[in-house]
Tab-separated table of C-alpha atoms and ligand atoms in Angstrom:
chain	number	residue	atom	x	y	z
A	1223	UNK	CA	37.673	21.697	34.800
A	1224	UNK	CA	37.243	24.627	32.414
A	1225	UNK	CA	36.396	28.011	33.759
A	1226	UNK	CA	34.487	29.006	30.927
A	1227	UNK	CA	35.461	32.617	32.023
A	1228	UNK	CA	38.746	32.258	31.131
A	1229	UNK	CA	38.349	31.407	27.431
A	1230	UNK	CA	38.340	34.041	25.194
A	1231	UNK	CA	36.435	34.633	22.508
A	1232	UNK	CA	38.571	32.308	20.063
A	1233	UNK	CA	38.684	29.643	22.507
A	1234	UNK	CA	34.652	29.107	23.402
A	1235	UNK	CA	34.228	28.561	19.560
A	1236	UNK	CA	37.168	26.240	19.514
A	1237	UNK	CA	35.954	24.441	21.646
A	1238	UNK	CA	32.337	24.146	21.113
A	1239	UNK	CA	33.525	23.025	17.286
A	1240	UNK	CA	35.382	20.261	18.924
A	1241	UNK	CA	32.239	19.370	20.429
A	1242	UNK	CA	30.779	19.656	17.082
A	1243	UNK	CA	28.042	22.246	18.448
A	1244	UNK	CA	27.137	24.574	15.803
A	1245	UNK	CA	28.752	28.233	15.931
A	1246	UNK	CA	26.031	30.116	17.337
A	1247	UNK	CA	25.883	28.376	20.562
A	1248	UNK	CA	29.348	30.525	21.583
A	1249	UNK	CA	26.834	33.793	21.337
A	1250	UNK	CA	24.038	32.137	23.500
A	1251	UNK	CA	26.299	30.798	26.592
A	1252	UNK	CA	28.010	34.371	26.179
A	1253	UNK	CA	24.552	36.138	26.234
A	1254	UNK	CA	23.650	33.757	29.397
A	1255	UNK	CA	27.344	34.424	31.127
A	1256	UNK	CA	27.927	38.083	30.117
A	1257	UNK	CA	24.485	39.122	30.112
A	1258	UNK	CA	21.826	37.186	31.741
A	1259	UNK	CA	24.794	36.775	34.536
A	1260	UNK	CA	23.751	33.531	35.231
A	1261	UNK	CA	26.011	30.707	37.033
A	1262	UNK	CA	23.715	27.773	36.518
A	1263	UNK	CA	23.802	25.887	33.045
A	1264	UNK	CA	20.550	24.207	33.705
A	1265	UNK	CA	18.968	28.317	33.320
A	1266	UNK	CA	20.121	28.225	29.743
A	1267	UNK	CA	17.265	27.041	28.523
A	1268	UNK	CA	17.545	27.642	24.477
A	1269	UNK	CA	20.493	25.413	24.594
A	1270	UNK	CA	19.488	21.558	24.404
A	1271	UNK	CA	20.114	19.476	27.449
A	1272	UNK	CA	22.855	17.286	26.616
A	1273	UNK	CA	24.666	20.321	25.589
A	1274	UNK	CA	23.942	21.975	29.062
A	1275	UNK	CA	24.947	18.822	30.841
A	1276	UNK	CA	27.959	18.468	29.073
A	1277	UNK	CA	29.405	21.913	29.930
A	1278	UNK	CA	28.043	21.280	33.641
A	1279	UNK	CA	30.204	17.880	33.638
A	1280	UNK	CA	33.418	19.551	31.816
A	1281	UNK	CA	33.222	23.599	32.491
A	1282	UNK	CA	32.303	26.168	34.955
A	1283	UNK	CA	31.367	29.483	35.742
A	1284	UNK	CA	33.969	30.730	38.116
A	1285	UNK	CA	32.005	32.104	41.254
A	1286	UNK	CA	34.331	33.140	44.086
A	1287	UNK	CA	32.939	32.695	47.484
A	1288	UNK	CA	32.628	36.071	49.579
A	1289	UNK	CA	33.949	35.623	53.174
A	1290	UNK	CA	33.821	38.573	54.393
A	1291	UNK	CA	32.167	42.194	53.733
A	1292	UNK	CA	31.916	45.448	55.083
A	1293	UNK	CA	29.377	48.372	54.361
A	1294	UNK	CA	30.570	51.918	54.651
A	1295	UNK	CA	27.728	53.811	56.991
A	1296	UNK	CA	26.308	55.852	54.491
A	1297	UNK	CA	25.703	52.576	52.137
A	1298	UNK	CA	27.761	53.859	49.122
A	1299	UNK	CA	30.344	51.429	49.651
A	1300	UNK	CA	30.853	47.541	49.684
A	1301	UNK	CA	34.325	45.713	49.809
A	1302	UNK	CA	33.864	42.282	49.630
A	1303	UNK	CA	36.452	39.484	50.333
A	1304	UNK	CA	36.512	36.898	47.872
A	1305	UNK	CA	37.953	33.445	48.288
A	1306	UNK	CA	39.341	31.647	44.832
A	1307	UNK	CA	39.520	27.847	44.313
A	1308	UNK	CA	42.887	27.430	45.669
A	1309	UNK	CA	41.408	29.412	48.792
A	1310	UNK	CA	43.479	32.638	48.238
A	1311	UNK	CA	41.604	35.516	48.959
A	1312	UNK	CA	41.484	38.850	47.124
A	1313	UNK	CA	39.561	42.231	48.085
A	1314	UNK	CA	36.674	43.816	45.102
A	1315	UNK	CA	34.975	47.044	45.983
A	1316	UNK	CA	32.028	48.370	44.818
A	1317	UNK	CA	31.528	52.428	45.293
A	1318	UNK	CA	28.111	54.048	44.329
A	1319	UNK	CA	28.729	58.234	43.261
A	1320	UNK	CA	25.513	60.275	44.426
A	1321	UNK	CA	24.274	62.735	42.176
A	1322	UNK	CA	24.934	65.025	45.537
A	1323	UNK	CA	26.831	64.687	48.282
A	1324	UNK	CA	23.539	64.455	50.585
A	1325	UNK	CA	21.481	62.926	48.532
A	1326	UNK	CA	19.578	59.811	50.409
A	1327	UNK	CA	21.901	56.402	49.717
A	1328	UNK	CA	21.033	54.231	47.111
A	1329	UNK	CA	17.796	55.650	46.032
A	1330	UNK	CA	17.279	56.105	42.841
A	1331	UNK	CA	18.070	58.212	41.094
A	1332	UNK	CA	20.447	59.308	43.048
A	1333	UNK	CA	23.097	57.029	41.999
A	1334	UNK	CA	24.731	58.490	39.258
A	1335	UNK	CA	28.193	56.028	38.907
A	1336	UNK	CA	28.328	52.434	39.903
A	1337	UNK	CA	32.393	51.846	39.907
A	1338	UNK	CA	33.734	48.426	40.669
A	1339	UNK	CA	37.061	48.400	41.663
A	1340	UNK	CA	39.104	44.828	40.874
A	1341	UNK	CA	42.332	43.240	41.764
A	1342	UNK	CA	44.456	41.786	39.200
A	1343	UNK	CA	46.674	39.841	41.659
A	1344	UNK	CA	46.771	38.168	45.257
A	1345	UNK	CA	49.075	40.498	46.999
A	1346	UNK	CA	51.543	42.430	45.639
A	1347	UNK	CA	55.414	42.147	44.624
A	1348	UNK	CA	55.857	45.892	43.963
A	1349	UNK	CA	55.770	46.623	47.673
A	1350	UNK	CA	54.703	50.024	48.570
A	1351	UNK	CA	55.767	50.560	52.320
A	1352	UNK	CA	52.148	52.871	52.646
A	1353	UNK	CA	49.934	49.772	50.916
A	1354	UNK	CA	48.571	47.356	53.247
A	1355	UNK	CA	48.707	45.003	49.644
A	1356	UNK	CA	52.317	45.916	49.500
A	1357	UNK	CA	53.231	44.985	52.861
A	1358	UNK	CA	51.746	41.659	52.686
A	1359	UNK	CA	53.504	40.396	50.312
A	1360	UNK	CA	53.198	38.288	47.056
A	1361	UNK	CA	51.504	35.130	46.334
A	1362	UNK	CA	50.322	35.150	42.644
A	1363	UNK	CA	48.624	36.091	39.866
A	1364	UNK	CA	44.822	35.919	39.099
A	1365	UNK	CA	43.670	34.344	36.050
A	1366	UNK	CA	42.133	36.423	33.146
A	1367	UNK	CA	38.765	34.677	34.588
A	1368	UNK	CA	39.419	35.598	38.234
A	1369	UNK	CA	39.313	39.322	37.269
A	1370	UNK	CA	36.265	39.245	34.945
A	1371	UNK	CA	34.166	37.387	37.803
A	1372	UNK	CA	35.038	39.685	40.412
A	1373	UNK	CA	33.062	42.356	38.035
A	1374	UNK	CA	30.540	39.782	37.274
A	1375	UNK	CA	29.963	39.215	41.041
A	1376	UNK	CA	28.526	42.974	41.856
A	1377	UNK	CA	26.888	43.034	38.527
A	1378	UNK	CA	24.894	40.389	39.540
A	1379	UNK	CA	24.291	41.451	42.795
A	1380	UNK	CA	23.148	44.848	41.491
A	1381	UNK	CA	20.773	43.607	38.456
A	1382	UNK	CA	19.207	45.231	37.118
A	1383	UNK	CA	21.018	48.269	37.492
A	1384	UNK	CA	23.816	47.819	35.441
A	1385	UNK	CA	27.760	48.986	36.355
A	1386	UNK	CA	28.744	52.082	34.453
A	1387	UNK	CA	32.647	51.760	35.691
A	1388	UNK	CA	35.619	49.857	36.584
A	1389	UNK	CA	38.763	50.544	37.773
A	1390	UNK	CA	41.320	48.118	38.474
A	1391	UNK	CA	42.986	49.895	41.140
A	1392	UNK	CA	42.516	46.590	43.930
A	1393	UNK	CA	45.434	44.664	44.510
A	1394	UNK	CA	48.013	44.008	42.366
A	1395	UNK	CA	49.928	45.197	39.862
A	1396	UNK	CA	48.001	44.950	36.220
A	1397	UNK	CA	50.341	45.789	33.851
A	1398	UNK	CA	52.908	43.096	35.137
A	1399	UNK	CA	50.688	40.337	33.667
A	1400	UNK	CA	49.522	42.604	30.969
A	1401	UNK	CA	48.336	39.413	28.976
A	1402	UNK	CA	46.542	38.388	31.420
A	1403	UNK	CA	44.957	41.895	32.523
A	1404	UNK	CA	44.442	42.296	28.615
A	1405	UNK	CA	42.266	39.485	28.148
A	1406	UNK	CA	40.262	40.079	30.905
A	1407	UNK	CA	39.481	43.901	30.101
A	1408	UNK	CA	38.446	42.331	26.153
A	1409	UNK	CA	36.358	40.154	27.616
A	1410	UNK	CA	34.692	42.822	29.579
A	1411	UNK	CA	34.640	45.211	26.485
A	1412	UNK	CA	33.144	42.627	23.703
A	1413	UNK	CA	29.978	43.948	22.976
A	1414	UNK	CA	28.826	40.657	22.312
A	1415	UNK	CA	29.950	39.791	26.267
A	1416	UNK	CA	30.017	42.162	29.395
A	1417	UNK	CA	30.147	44.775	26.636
A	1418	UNK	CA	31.457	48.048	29.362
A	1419	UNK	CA	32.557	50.785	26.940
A	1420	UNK	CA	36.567	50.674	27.265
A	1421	UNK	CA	36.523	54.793	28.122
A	1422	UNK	CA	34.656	53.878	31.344
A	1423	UNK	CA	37.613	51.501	32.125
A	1424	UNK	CA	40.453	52.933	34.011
A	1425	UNK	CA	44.062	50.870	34.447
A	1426	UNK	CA	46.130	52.012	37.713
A	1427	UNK	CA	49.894	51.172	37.760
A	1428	UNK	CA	53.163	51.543	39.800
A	1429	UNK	CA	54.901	52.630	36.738
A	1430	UNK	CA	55.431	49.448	34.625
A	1431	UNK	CA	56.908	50.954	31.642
A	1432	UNK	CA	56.434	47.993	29.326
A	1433	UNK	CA	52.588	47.853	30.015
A	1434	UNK	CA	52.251	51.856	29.498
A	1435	UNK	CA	54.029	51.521	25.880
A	1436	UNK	CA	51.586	48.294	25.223
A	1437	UNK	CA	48.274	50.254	26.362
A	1438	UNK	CA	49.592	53.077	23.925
A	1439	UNK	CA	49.475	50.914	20.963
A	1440	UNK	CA	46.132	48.852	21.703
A	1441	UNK	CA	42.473	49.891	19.877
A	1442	UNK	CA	40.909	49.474	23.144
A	1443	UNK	CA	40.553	53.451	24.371
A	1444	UNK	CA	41.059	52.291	28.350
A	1445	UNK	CA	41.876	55.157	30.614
A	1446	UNK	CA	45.369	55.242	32.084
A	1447	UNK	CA	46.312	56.233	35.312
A	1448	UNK	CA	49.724	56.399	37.039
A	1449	UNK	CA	50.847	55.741	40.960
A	1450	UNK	CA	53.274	58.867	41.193
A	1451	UNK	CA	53.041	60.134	44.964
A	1452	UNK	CA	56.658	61.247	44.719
A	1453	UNK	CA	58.156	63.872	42.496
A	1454	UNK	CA	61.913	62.756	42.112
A	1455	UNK	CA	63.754	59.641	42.289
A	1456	UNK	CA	65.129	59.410	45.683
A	1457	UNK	CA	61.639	60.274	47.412
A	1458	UNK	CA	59.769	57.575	45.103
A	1459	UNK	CA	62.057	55.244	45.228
A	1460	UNK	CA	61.286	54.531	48.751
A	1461	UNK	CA	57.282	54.747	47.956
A	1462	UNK	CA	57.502	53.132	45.247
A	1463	UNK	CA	59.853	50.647	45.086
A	1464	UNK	CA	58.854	49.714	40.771
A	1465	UNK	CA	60.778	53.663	40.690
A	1466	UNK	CA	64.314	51.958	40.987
A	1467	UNK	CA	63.651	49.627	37.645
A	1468	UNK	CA	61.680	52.397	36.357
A	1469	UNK	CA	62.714	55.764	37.073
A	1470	UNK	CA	60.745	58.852	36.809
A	1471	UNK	CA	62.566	60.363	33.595
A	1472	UNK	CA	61.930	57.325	31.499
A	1473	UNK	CA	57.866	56.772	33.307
A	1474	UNK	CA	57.413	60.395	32.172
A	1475	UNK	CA	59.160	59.335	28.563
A	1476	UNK	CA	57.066	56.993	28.357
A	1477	UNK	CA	53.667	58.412	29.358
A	1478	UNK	CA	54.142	61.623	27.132
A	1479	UNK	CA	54.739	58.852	24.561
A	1480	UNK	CA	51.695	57.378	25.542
A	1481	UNK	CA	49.946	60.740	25.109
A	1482	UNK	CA	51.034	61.821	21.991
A	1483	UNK	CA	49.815	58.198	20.681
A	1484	UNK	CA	46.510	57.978	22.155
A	1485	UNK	CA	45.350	61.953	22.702
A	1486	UNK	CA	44.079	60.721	26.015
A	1487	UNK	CA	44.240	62.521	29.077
A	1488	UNK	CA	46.298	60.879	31.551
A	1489	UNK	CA	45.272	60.472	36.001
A	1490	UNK	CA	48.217	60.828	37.959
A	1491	UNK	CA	47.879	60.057	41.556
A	1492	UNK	CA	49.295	61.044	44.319
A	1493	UNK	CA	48.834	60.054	48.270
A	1494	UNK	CA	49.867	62.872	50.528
A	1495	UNK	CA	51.479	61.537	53.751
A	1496	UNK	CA	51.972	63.500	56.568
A	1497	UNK	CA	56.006	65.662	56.472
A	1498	UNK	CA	56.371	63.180	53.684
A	1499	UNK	CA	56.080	64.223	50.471
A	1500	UNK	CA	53.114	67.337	51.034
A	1501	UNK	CA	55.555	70.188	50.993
A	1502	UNK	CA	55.418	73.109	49.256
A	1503	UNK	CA	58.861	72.026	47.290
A	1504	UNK	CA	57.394	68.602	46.214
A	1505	UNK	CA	54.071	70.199	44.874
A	1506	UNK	CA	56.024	72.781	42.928
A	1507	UNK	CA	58.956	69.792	41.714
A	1508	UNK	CA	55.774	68.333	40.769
A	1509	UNK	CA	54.524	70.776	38.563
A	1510	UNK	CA	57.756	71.144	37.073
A	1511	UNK	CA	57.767	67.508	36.099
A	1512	UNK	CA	54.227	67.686	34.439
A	1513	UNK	CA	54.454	70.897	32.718
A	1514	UNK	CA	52.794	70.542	29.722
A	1515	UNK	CA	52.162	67.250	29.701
A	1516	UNK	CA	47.979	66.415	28.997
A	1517	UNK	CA	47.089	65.146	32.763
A	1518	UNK	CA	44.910	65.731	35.582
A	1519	UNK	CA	46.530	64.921	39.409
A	1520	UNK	CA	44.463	63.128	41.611
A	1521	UNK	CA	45.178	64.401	45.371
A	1522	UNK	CA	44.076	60.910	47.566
A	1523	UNK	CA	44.300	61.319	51.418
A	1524	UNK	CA	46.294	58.750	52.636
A	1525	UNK	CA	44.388	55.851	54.405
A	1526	UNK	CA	47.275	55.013	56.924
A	1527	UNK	CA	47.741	51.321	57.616
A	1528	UNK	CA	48.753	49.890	60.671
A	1529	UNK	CA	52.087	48.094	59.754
A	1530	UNK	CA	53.807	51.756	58.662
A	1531	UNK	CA	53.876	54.821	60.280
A	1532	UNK	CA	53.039	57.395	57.250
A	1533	UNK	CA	49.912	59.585	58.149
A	1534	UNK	CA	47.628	61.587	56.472
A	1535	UNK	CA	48.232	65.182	55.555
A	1536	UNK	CA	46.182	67.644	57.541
A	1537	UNK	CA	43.540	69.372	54.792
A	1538	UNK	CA	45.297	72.984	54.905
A	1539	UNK	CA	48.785	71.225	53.800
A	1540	UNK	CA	46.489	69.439	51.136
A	1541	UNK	CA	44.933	72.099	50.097
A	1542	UNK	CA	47.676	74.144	49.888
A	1543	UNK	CA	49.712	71.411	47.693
A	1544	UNK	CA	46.817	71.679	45.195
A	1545	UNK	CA	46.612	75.075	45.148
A	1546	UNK	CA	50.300	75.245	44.211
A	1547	UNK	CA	49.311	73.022	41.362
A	1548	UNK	CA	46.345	74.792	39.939
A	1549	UNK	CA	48.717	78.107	40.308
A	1550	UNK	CA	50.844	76.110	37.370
A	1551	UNK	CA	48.082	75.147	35.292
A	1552	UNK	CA	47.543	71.233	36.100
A	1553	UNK	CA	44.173	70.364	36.765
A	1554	UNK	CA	43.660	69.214	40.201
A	1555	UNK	CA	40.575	66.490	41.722
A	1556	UNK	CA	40.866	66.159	46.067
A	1557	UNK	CA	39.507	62.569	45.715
A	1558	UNK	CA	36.271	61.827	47.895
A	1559	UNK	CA	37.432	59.523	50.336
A	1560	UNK	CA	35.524	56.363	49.734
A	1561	UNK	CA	34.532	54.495	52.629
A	1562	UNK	CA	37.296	54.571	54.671
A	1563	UNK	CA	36.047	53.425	57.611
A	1564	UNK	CA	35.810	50.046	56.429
A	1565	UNK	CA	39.225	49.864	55.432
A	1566	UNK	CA	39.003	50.538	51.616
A	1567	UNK	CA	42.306	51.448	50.662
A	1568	UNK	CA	43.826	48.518	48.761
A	1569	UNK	CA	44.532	45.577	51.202
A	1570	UNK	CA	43.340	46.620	54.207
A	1571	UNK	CA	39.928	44.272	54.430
A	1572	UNK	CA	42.099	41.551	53.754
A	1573	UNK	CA	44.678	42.151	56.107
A	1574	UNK	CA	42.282	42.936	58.698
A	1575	UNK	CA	40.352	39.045	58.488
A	1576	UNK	CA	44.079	37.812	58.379
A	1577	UNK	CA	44.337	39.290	62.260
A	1578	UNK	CA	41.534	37.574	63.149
A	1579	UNK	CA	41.385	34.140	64.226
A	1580	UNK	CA	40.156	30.900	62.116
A	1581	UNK	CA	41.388	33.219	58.956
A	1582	UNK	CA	41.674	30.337	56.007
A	1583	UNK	CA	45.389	30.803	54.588
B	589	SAH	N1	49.100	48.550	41.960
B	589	SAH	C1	48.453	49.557	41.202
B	589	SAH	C2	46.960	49.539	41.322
B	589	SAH	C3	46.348	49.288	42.670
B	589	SAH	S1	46.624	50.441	43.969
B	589	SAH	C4	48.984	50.907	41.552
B	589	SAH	O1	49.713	51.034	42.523
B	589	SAH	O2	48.683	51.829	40.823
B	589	SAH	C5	45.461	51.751	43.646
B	589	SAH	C6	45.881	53.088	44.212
B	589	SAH	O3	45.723	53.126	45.650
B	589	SAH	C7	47.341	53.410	43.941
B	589	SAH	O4	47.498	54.736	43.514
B	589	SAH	C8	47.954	53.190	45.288
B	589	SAH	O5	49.186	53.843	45.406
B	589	SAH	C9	46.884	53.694	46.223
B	589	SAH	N2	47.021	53.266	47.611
B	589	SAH	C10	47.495	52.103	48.092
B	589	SAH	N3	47.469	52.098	49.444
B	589	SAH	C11	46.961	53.281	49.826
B	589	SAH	C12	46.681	53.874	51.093
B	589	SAH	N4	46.940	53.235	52.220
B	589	SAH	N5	46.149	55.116	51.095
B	589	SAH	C13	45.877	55.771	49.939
B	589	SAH	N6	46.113	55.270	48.722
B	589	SAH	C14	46.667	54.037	48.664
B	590	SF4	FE1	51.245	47.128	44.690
B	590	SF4	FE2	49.837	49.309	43.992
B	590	SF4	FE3	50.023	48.540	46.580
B	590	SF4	FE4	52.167	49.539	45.360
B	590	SF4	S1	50.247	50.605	45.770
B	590	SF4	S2	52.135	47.697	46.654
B	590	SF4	S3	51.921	48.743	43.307
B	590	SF4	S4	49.044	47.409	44.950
């Protein structure tokens, strides 16, 4: 059966012209899909009803089943576990951004940013020792239409407010598939679909060179942002394993490439682990190694996982590694720490439901 959300563009008129439907219909199941956010063909209702039973006999709206989900106290955060057809499962958060920090939760209008964070894979082969995703391993890759209903899932559940962000910082790697991660960010992007403005997309990766040069030379303005948390080769080869394929000479080629190509600023982030790499040295080696360069560092306190024993910095040693930074000129943001008691950094909802008993596999 066809998952209608992993056609592009191309392919929904291809194949409504083999049906021998006439062109416009491609723009009215888009409008009810993208738009309407409906899952139910029979709620099309300017499309005639052989037409709707046909694509209820042949296609489908992928809808992944939640199975699990967890509410941060203050209500600003959801991370939902989402089961696929094949029952792999895959963790999608959604983060609401007060106007101010105490500013009562969800009430309008309060919320300023509604972010959705998506995963692009189920686990991940990069294998971070710190990332709860890393540690668990590989299984495979989502399908253009797995990532686009993840989005789809909280926009629905928050209509009518709309989403004004994503980030696809959830599991995976995206720039390993970056086909695949491609299609899905177009569809998301065509105004005449989701229609999200590409500069309120932002790309995460490991350091997958190929990707970085490919998002350099693509129309689509999406942000890019860049897993450092290491500032030389030894250090980050250990944290991040993609380092010893891709070491930090040619990343940094290739991101100043990116740069000069695209004007756009470029997020660098960095975890700061506990005696591991929040010294003085490694905030000043990494100020060295972005002098110049048009970026902004992203300070994250680590969410420590239970399978590895790196901690969090305390906040002086934090503060004082961003300090060091601002001292050289590189623009500094301490992230707010998003819901982490519910286990938001990347993999750790998942991993928890796989400790408990009865957990599908
Ligand atoms: N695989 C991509 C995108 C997903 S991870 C990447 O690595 O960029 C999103 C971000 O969360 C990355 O910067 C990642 O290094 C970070 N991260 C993973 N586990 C974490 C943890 N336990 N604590 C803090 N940040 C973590
Ligand atoms: Fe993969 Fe990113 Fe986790 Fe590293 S941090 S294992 S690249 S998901």
């Amino acid at each position: 059966m066809i998952d209608l959300l992993n056609l592009t563009n191309l392919q929904l008129r291809e194949l409504l012209r083999a049906w021998k439907e006439p062109p416009y219909r491609a723009a009215q199941i888009e409008q009810w899909v993208y738009r309407e956010l409906v899952t139910d063909f029979e709620a099309m209702t300017n499309l005639p009803h052989d037409l709707r039973a046909r694509l209820a006999s042949e296609t489908k709206i992928g809808v992944p089943r939640v199975i699990a989900q967890n509410d941060s106290a203050d209500g600003l955060t959801r991370k939902v576990l989402l089961q696929l057809d094949d029952g792999q499962t895959i963790e999608t958060v959604l983060m609401l951004y007060a106007d101010a920090p105490n500013s009562p939760a969800l009430q309008e209008p309060a919320v300023k940013r509604r972010t959705v964070c998506i995963s692009t894979q189920v686990g991940c082969p990069i294998g971070c020792p710190f990332c709860a995703t890393g540690q668990a391993g590989y299984i495979r890759n989502l399908t253009p239409g797995e990532i686009v209903a993840q989005v789809l899932h909280f926009a629905r559940a928050l209509k009518p407010d709309p989403l004004t962000n994503i980030v696809v910082m959830g599991m995976g790697e995206p720039l390993m598939k970056f086909d695949v991660t491609w299609q899905a960010i177009e569809s998301l992007t065509d105004p005449d679909r989701f229609g999200m403005g590409a500069r309120r997309i932002t790309v995460s990766t490991a350091g997958e060179i190929p990707g970085i040069e490919r998002m350099a030379r693509e129309p689509l303005q999406v942000n890019l942002a860049i897993s450092l948390h290491a500032p030389d080769d030894e250090l980050r080869n250990v944290l991040v394993p993609l380092n010893r394929k891709y070491p930090l000479k040619e990343l940094l080629r290739a991101v100043r490439g990116y740069v000069a190509q695209t004007r756009r600023r470029v997020t660098f982030e960095y975890a700061l682990m506990d005696h591991v790499n929040d010294q003085p040295a490694h905030a000043r080696a990494l100020a060295q190694l972005l002098r110049g360069l048009l970026c902004h560092v992203n300070l994250i306190p680590l969410n420590p996982t239970a399978a590895s024993p790196y901690q969090r910095s305390p906040y002086e040693r934090v503060k004082h590694f961003q300090n060091i930074l601002t001292d050289a000129g590189i623009p500094t943001t301490l992230r707010v720490e998003k819901g982490i008691e519910i286990a938001a950094g990347c993999g750790q909802l998942r991993q928890a439901e796989k400790d408990r008993p009865g957990f599908p596999q």
